[in-house]
Amino acid sequence: MSNLIELHNITKIYRTVNREIIALKNINLSVLQSEIIGILGKPNTGKSTLISIMGLADLASLGEYYYKQQPTDKISFKERTHIRNHQFGFITHTHFLLSHQSILKNIMLPLRHRGTALPEAESIAIDMLAKVGLSQAAHKMPGQLSNCEQQQVAIARALTNRPAIIFADEPTRGLNTEEERAIFDLLAKLNQQDGCAIVIASENQQAKQYCHRIVAIDSATSAG
């Protein structure tokens, strides 16, 4: 089984007028196809920064990042955007659902943004809602759903491009224990059904039982 992602000595430094802030230092990490990997650590240890770099939303200050054996520092902004839009799925603890749009239309939005025709976008959105067990919610508004159900909708939206990798940044924050379990169960089921790799960044220790491999990140300086 080949690596989808390889990180070598990834370091992220934020510079202000008066000082440098090291958000990540010398991170080495690989993600295999069809693997669920957990990046676990306390708040402010750089988990979200690492997810942003892996998801091509941010650049490392130092180090090498390979996606499908290709160095990402050699690709253009346009190519990075294409990979993000067509090969990656993203989930955060904030659903970013438009309150004035139906659940179905919320899921269709990224498809329409990518140029998918309306009938196909609607068909895909319906299929993704069924996949997360919320077919009955298609014509409801976000405010009519629970926090857990809204997170399920966000997962359905992340699936619309049939991603090779899903990046989940604190996907259970703000949920109760039962809801946390439901979200982790859903991610594990999707991994088994679709074979997509999933990278979960979390401070929730419950994530451990769902991951094939755990990477502990401590004080934004090491992973292993």
Short mmCIF file of C-alpha atoms in Angstrom, two decimals:
data_model
loop_
_atom_site.label_atom_id
_atom_site.label_comp_id
_atom_site.label_asym_id
_atom_site.label_seq_id
_atom_site.Cartn_x
_atom_site.Cartn_y
_atom_site.Cartn_z
CA MET A 1 0.00 0.00 0.00
CA SER A 2 1.55 3.29 -1.12
CA ASN A 3 1.77 6.60 0.70
CA LEU A 4 -0.65 9.32 -0.34
CA ILE A 5 1.17 11.88 1.77
CA GLU A 6 4.73 12.10 3.04
CA LEU A 7 5.97 14.92 5.26
CA HIS A 8 9.67 15.38 5.98
CA ASN A 9 10.84 17.80 8.68
CA ILE A 10 7.87 20.13 8.21
CA THR A 11 8.32 23.36 10.14
CA LYS A 12 5.96 26.33 10.29
CA ILE A 13 7.14 29.70 11.58
CA TYR A 14 4.97 32.77 11.96
CA ARG A 15 6.93 36.00 12.05
CA THR A 16 5.79 39.21 13.70
CA VAL A 17 7.61 42.50 14.05
CA ASN A 18 9.12 41.50 17.38
CA ARG A 19 9.43 37.73 17.35
CA GLU A 20 9.09 34.37 15.64
CA ILE A 21 6.44 31.87 16.67
CA ILE A 22 7.22 28.24 15.88
CA ALA A 23 3.88 26.54 15.27
CA LEU A 24 5.39 23.25 14.06
CA LYS A 25 8.93 21.94 14.11
CA ASN A 26 10.41 18.96 12.26
CA ILE A 27 7.19 17.02 11.69
CA ASN A 28 7.66 13.67 9.92
CA LEU A 29 4.49 11.87 8.92
CA SER A 30 3.04 9.61 6.23
CA VAL A 31 -0.55 8.79 5.30
CA LEU A 32 -1.33 5.52 3.54
CA GLN A 33 -4.19 4.88 1.16
CA SER A 34 -7.36 3.82 3.02
CA GLU A 35 -5.82 4.62 6.41
CA ILE A 36 -7.44 6.45 9.31
CA ILE A 37 -4.72 8.36 11.10
CA GLY A 38 -5.27 10.34 14.27
CA ILE A 39 -3.22 13.44 15.06
CA LEU A 40 -3.82 13.83 18.77
CA GLY A 41 -2.64 16.52 21.12
CA LYS A 42 -3.64 19.24 23.51
CA PRO A 43 -4.92 22.65 22.34
CA ASN A 44 -2.38 24.97 20.71
CA THR A 45 0.06 22.23 19.75
CA GLY A 46 -0.21 22.90 16.02
CA LYS A 47 -2.76 20.27 14.98
CA SER A 48 -4.86 22.67 12.91
CA THR A 49 -1.74 24.21 11.38
CA LEU A 50 -0.60 20.75 10.33
CA ILE A 51 -4.01 19.98 8.81
CA SER A 52 -3.88 23.26 6.87
CA ILE A 53 -0.48 22.38 5.44
CA MET A 54 -1.48 18.81 4.60
CA GLY A 55 -4.69 20.10 3.01
CA LEU A 56 -2.67 22.52 0.84
CA ALA A 57 -4.37 25.54 2.41
CA ASP A 58 -1.07 26.77 3.85
CA LEU A 59 2.63 26.42 3.09
CA ALA A 60 5.32 25.08 5.36
CA SER A 61 8.21 27.39 6.17
CA LEU A 62 10.69 24.51 5.92
CA GLY A 63 10.58 20.83 5.01
CA GLU A 64 9.22 18.70 2.20
CA TYR A 65 5.65 17.63 1.45
CA TYR A 66 4.95 14.94 -1.15
CA TYR A 67 1.44 14.14 -2.38
CA LYS A 68 1.26 10.95 -4.44
CA GLN A 69 5.06 11.02 -4.67
CA GLN A 70 5.05 14.54 -6.16
CA PRO A 71 6.71 17.46 -4.30
CA THR A 72 4.01 20.02 -3.56
CA ASP A 73 6.43 22.95 -3.49
CA LYS A 74 6.82 22.54 -7.26
CA ILE A 75 3.15 22.93 -8.14
CA SER A 76 1.33 26.17 -8.89
CA PHE A 77 -1.39 27.80 -6.81
CA LYS A 78 -3.88 26.74 -9.50
CA GLU A 79 -2.79 23.11 -9.24
CA ARG A 80 -2.99 23.22 -5.44
CA THR A 81 -6.52 24.57 -5.67
CA HIS A 82 -7.47 21.85 -8.14
CA ILE A 83 -6.21 19.13 -5.79
CA ARG A 84 -8.08 20.68 -2.86
CA ASN A 85 -11.31 20.90 -4.83
CA HIS A 86 -11.18 17.51 -6.52
CA GLN A 87 -9.17 15.14 -4.31
CA PHE A 88 -9.54 16.42 -0.74
CA GLY A 89 -12.54 16.65 1.56
CA PHE A 90 -12.61 18.93 4.60
CA ILE A 91 -14.55 18.79 7.86
CA THR A 92 -14.16 21.16 10.82
CA HIS A 93 -16.04 21.66 14.07
CA THR A 94 -17.79 24.62 12.42
CA HIS A 95 -20.32 23.40 9.88
CA PHE A 96 -20.38 26.54 7.70
CA LEU A 97 -23.92 25.73 6.56
CA LEU A 98 -25.88 28.59 5.02
CA SER A 99 -28.88 29.13 7.27
CA HIS A 100 -31.12 30.42 4.46
CA GLN A 101 -30.50 27.43 2.17
CA SER A 102 -31.93 23.92 2.45
CA ILE A 103 -29.69 21.03 3.46
CA LEU A 104 -29.77 19.72 -0.11
CA LYS A 105 -28.70 23.08 -1.54
CA ASN A 106 -25.93 23.41 1.04
CA ILE A 107 -24.47 20.11 -0.14
CA MET A 108 -24.86 21.09 -3.78
CA LEU A 109 -22.95 24.37 -3.38
CA PRO A 110 -19.38 23.02 -3.80
CA LEU A 111 -20.52 20.93 -6.76
CA ARG A 112 -22.03 23.94 -8.49
CA HIS A 113 -18.91 25.95 -7.68
CA ARG A 114 -16.86 23.28 -9.47
CA GLY A 115 -19.12 23.57 -12.52
CA THR A 116 -21.25 20.45 -12.04
CA ALA A 117 -24.56 20.68 -13.90
CA LEU A 118 -27.63 21.21 -11.70
CA PRO A 119 -29.27 17.78 -12.24
CA GLU A 120 -26.01 15.92 -11.57
CA ALA A 121 -25.23 18.09 -8.54
CA GLU A 122 -28.66 17.36 -7.07
CA SER A 123 -28.29 13.63 -7.72
CA ILE A 124 -24.86 13.50 -6.06
CA ALA A 125 -26.09 15.53 -3.07
CA ILE A 126 -29.03 13.16 -2.58
CA ASP A 127 -26.67 10.17 -2.73
CA MET A 128 -24.30 11.72 -0.18
CA LEU A 129 -27.15 12.50 2.21
CA ALA A 130 -28.22 8.86 2.00
CA LYS A 131 -24.65 7.77 2.69
CA VAL A 132 -24.62 9.67 6.01
CA GLY A 133 -28.14 8.56 6.91
CA LEU A 134 -29.96 11.88 6.48
CA SER A 135 -32.09 11.44 3.38
CA GLN A 136 -35.12 12.67 5.29
CA ALA A 137 -33.42 16.02 5.96
CA ALA A 138 -32.90 17.06 2.34
CA HIS A 139 -35.48 19.83 2.35
CA LYS A 140 -35.06 20.97 5.93
CA MET A 141 -33.14 24.07 6.95
CA PRO A 142 -29.93 23.84 9.02
CA GLY A 143 -31.63 25.35 12.07
CA GLN A 144 -34.04 22.41 12.16
CA LEU A 145 -31.22 19.92 12.73
CA SER A 146 -29.22 19.05 15.83
CA ASN A 147 -25.52 19.89 16.04
CA CYS A 148 -24.68 16.26 15.36
CA GLU A 149 -26.95 16.16 12.30
CA GLN A 150 -25.42 19.39 11.01
CA GLN A 151 -22.00 17.77 11.31
CA GLN A 152 -23.31 14.78 9.34
CA VAL A 153 -24.39 17.23 6.63
CA ALA A 154 -20.90 18.73 6.62
CA ILE A 155 -19.49 15.23 6.14
CA ALA A 156 -21.89 14.60 3.26
CA ARG A 157 -20.72 17.85 1.66
CA ALA A 158 -17.09 16.78 2.06
CA LEU A 159 -17.86 13.57 0.16
CA THR A 160 -19.29 15.22 -2.95
CA ASN A 161 -15.99 15.13 -4.86
CA ARG A 162 -15.34 11.52 -3.80
CA PRO A 163 -12.07 12.51 -2.12
CA ALA A 164 -8.95 10.42 -1.80
CA ILE A 165 -8.43 11.96 1.65
CA ILE A 166 -10.75 13.56 4.18
CA PHE A 167 -9.20 16.01 6.63
CA ALA A 168 -11.25 16.27 9.82
CA ASP A 169 -10.13 19.07 12.14
CA GLU A 170 -11.74 18.62 15.58
CA PRO A 171 -14.87 17.07 14.02
CA THR A 172 -16.51 16.30 17.38
CA ARG A 173 -15.87 19.54 19.26
CA GLY A 174 -19.03 20.82 20.92
CA LEU A 175 -20.81 17.45 20.79
CA ASN A 176 -21.80 15.22 23.69
CA THR A 177 -20.26 11.78 24.18
CA GLU A 178 -23.02 9.94 22.30
CA GLU A 179 -22.83 12.39 19.39
CA GLU A 180 -19.03 12.13 19.31
CA ARG A 181 -19.35 8.37 18.99
CA ALA A 182 -21.89 8.75 16.17
CA ILE A 183 -19.54 10.99 14.16
CA PHE A 184 -16.52 8.73 14.67
CA ASP A 185 -18.65 5.68 13.77
CA LEU A 186 -19.74 7.41 10.57
CA LEU A 187 -16.18 8.31 9.56
CA ALA A 188 -15.05 4.73 10.20
CA LYS A 189 -17.94 3.38 8.11
CA LEU A 190 -17.11 5.72 5.23
CA ASN A 191 -13.49 4.62 5.38
CA GLN A 192 -14.55 0.97 5.12
CA GLN A 193 -17.09 1.57 2.36
CA ASP A 194 -15.20 4.01 0.15
CA GLY A 195 -11.57 3.33 1.02
CA CYS A 196 -10.74 7.01 1.43
CA ALA A 197 -7.96 7.94 3.82
CA ILE A 198 -9.03 10.04 6.80
CA VAL A 199 -6.83 12.32 8.86
CA ILE A 200 -8.41 13.28 12.18
CA ALA A 201 -6.88 16.09 14.23
CA SER A 202 -8.37 16.04 17.70
CA GLU A 203 -7.84 16.49 21.41
CA ASN A 204 -10.59 13.89 21.94
CA GLN A 205 -9.00 10.68 23.19
CA GLN A 206 -12.05 8.71 22.03
CA ALA A 207 -10.62 9.03 18.50
CA LYS A 208 -7.93 6.48 19.34
CA GLN A 209 -10.24 3.48 19.04
CA TYR A 210 -11.22 4.44 15.48
CA CYS A 211 -7.74 5.07 14.05
CA HIS A 212 -5.39 2.59 12.44
CA ARG A 213 -2.47 4.67 13.64
CA ILE A 214 -2.01 7.48 16.14
CA VAL A 215 0.45 10.35 15.86
CA ALA A 216 0.97 12.28 19.08
CA ILE A 217 1.87 15.92 18.59
CA ASP A 218 3.32 17.70 21.59
CA SER A 219 4.09 21.40 22.05
CA ALA A 220 4.07 21.94 18.28
CA THR A 221 7.59 20.53 18.04
CA SER A 222 7.38 16.83 17.37
CA ALA A 223 5.24 14.03 16.02
CA GLY A 224 5.78 10.33 16.18
#
